[in-house]
XYZ file of C-alpha atoms in Angstrom:
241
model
C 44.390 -42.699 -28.518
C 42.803 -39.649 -26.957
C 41.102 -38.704 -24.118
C 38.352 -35.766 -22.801
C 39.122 -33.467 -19.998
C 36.869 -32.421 -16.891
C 37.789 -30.616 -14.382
C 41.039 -30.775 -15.467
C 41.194 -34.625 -15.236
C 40.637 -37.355 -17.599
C 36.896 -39.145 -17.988
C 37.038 -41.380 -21.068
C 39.249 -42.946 -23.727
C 38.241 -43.844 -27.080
C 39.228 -47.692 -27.675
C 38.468 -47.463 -31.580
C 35.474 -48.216 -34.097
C 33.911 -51.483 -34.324
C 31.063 -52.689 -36.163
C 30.432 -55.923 -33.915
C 28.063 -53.698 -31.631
C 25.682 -51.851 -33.967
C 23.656 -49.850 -31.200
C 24.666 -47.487 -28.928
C 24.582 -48.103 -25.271
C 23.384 -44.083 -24.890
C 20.768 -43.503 -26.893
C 19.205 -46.993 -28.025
C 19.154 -46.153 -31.589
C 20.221 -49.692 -33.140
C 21.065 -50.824 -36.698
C 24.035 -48.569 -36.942
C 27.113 -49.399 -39.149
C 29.488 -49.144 -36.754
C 30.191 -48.083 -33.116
C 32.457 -45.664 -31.164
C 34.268 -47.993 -28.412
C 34.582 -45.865 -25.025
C 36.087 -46.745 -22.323
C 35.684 -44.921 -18.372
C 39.278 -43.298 -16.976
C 39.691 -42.491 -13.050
C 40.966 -39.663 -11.316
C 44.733 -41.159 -12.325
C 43.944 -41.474 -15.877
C 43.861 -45.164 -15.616
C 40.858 -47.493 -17.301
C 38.282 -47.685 -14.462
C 35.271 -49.970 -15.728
C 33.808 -52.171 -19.012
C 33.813 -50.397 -22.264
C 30.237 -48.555 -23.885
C 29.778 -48.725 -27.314
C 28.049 -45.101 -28.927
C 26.815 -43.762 -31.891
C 29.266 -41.487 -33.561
C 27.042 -38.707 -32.576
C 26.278 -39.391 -28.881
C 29.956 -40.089 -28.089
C 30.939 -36.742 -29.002
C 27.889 -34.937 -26.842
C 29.659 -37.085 -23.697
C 33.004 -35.654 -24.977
C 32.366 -32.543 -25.784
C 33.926 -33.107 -29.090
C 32.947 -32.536 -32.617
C 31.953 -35.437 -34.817
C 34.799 -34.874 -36.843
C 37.256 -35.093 -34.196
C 35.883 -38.531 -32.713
C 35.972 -39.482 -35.558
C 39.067 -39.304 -36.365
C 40.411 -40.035 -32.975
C 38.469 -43.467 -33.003
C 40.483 -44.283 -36.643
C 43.466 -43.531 -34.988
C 42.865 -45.841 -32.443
C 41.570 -48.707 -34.836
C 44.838 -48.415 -36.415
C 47.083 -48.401 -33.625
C 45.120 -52.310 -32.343
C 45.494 -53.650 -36.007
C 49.448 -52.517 -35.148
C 49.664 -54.281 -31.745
C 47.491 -57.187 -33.721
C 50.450 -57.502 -36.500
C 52.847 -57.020 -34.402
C 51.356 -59.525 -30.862
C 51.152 -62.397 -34.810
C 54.740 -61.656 -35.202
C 55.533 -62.388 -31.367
C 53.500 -65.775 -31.296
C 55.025 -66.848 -34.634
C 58.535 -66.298 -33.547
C 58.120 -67.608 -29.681
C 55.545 -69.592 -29.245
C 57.122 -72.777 -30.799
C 60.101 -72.139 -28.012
C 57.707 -71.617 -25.282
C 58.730 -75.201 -23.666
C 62.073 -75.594 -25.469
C 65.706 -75.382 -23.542
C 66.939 -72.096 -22.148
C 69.213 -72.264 -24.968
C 66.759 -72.633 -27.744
C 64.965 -69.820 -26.447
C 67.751 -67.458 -25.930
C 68.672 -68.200 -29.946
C 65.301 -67.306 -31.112
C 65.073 -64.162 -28.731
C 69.196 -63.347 -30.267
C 67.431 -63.163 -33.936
C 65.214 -60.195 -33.065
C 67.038 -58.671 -30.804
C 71.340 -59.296 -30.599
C 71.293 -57.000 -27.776
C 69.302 -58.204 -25.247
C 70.153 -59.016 -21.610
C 68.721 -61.124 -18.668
C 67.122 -64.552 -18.881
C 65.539 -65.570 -22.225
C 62.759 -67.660 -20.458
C 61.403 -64.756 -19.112
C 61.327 -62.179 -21.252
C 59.849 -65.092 -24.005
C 57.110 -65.473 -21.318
C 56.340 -62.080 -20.692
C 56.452 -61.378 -24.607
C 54.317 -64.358 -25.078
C 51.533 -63.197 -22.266
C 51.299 -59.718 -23.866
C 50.874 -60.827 -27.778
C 48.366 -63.332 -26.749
C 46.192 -61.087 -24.426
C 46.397 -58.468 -27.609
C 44.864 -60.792 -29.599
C 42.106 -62.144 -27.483
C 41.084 -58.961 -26.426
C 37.596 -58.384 -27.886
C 36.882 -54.712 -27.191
C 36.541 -54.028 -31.053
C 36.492 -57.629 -32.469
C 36.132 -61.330 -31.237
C 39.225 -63.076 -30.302
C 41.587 -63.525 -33.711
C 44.229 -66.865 -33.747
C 46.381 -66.798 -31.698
C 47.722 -70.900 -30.582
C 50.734 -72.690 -32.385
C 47.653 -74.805 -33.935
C 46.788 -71.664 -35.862
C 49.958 -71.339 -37.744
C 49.489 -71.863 -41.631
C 52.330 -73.217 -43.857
C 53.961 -70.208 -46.222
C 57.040 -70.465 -48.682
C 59.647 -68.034 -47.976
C 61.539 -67.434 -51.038
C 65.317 -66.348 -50.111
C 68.301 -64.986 -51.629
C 70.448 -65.267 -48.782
C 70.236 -61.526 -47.606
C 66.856 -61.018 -47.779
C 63.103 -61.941 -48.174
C 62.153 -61.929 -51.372
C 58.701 -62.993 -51.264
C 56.293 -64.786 -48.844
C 53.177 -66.702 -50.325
C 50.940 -68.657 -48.228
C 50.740 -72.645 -49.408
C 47.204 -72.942 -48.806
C 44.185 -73.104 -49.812
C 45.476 -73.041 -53.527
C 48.953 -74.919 -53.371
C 49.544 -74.887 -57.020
C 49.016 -71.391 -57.344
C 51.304 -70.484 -54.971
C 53.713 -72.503 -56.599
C 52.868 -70.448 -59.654
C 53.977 -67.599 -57.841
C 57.371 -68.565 -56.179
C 58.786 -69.941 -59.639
C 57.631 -66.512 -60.334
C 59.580 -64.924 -58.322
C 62.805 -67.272 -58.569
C 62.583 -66.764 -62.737
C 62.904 -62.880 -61.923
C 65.716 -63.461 -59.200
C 67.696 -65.303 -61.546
C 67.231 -62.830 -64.169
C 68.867 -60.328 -61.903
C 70.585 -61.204 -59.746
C 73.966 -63.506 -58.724
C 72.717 -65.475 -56.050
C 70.481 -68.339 -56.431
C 67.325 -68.111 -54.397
C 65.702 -70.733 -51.880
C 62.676 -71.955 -50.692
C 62.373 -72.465 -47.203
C 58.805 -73.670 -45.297
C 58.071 -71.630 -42.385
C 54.739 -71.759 -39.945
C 53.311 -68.086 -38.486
C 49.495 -66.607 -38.516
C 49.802 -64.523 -40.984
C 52.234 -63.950 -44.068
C 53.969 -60.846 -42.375
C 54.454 -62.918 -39.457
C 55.960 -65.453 -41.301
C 58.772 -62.990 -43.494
C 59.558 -62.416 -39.334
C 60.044 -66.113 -38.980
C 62.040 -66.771 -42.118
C 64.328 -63.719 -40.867
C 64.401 -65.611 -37.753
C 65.704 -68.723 -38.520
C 68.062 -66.757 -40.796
C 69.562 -64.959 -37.894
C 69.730 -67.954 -35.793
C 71.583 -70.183 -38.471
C 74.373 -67.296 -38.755
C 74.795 -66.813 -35.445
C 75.115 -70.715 -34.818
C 77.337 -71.083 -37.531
C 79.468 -68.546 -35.944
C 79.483 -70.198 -33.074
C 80.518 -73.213 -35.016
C 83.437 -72.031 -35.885
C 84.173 -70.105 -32.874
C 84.409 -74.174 -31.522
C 81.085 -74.313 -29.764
C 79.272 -77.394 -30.361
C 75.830 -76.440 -31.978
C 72.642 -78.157 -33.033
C 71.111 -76.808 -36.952
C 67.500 -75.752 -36.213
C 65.345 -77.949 -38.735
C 64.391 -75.726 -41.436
C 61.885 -78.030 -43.819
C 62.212 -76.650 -47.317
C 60.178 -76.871 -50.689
């Protein structure tokens, strides 16, 4: 994201394009097909009030821009929130069902996205948690997407025990998703040595839920090394298809 100059400091920031407010705040002209999302800086560079929403046209007259330039600028942005969208989905899928679980439940699901990680696991869940879900209900450019465990939607992960070979979401057409994980299994046996799985996994979206399949993968390794390093462990429940 990008931002003008006066007087040397900062005045706006373009949020990103959205075509939930079709008239711009500046001029009054309505029935537009999409808006520029603006959004006041202060004297630090830091966002100082609500967002305006302007024409194409009138937001680069406040910027002193071209057309061409906000333009661009504003898909730039739009990009960048769809990124902290997939990624906040990813977060919620992973976490969120560990939210209230045991310190140790959380620190295995925070060890299979990140081995290296330090400090409590409660916290950092938390804080991960807070910033995915205030991603996705910020409505700057678009109404609040899902973002609550009871959002999750069932998908079949199909694995080959080293990676994700497909993800295909269950519903609303069950049998042709089945359609396309035989699918997939008929051309992993074709190829290769290893005989593929089917594992059931929850998330919001199907990226998300590749993360969580990769998840649970992690987290049954590392407990099984732990197994027979002598620790006692507990098999997360992995419902499969």
């Amino acid at each position: 994201m990008e931002s003008n100059t006066h007087a040397a400091r900062p005045r706006w920031q373009i949020k990103g394009i959205t075509d939930e407010c079709t008239t711009c705040e500046c001029c009054g002209r309505s029935n537009l097909r999409r808006t520029v999302a603006l959004c006041p800086l202060d004297a630090e560079g830091n966002e100082g009030g609500g967002v305006s929403y302007y024409g194409t046209a009138c937001a680069a007259d406040t910027l002193r821009w071209t057309t061409t330039k906000v333009t661009n600028t504003a898909r730039l942005a739009t990009r960048q929130c769809d990124e902290r969208d997939a990624w906040a989905r990813r977060i919620i899928s992973v976490f969120a069902p560990v939210e209230h679980a045991t310190a140790r439940e959380q620190a295995n699901a925070r060890f299979s996205r990140n081995p290296h990680s330090k400090g409590p696991a409660s916290a950092e869940v938390a804080g991960l948690l807070e910033m995915a879900r205030a991603q996705l209900t910020d409505i700057t450019l678009a109404p609040a997407r899902p973002h609550t465990v009871a959002d999750f939607q069932p998908y079949w992960a199909v694995w080959d025990g080293t990676q994700v070979l497909r993800t295909v979401a269950v519903l609303p057409d069950r049998t042709a998703a089945r359609r396309s994980v035989d699918e997939v299994i008929r051309q992993s046996r074709a190829r290769r040595v290893l005989e593929p799985q089917v594992h059931t996994v929850h998330a919001l979206d199907m990226q998300a839920a590749e993360e969580v399949a990769y998840a649970h993968a992690a987290r049954a390794r590392y407990e099984s090394y732990r197994s027979q390093q002598g620790w006692r462990v507990n098999t997360p429940d992995q419902s499969r298809s």
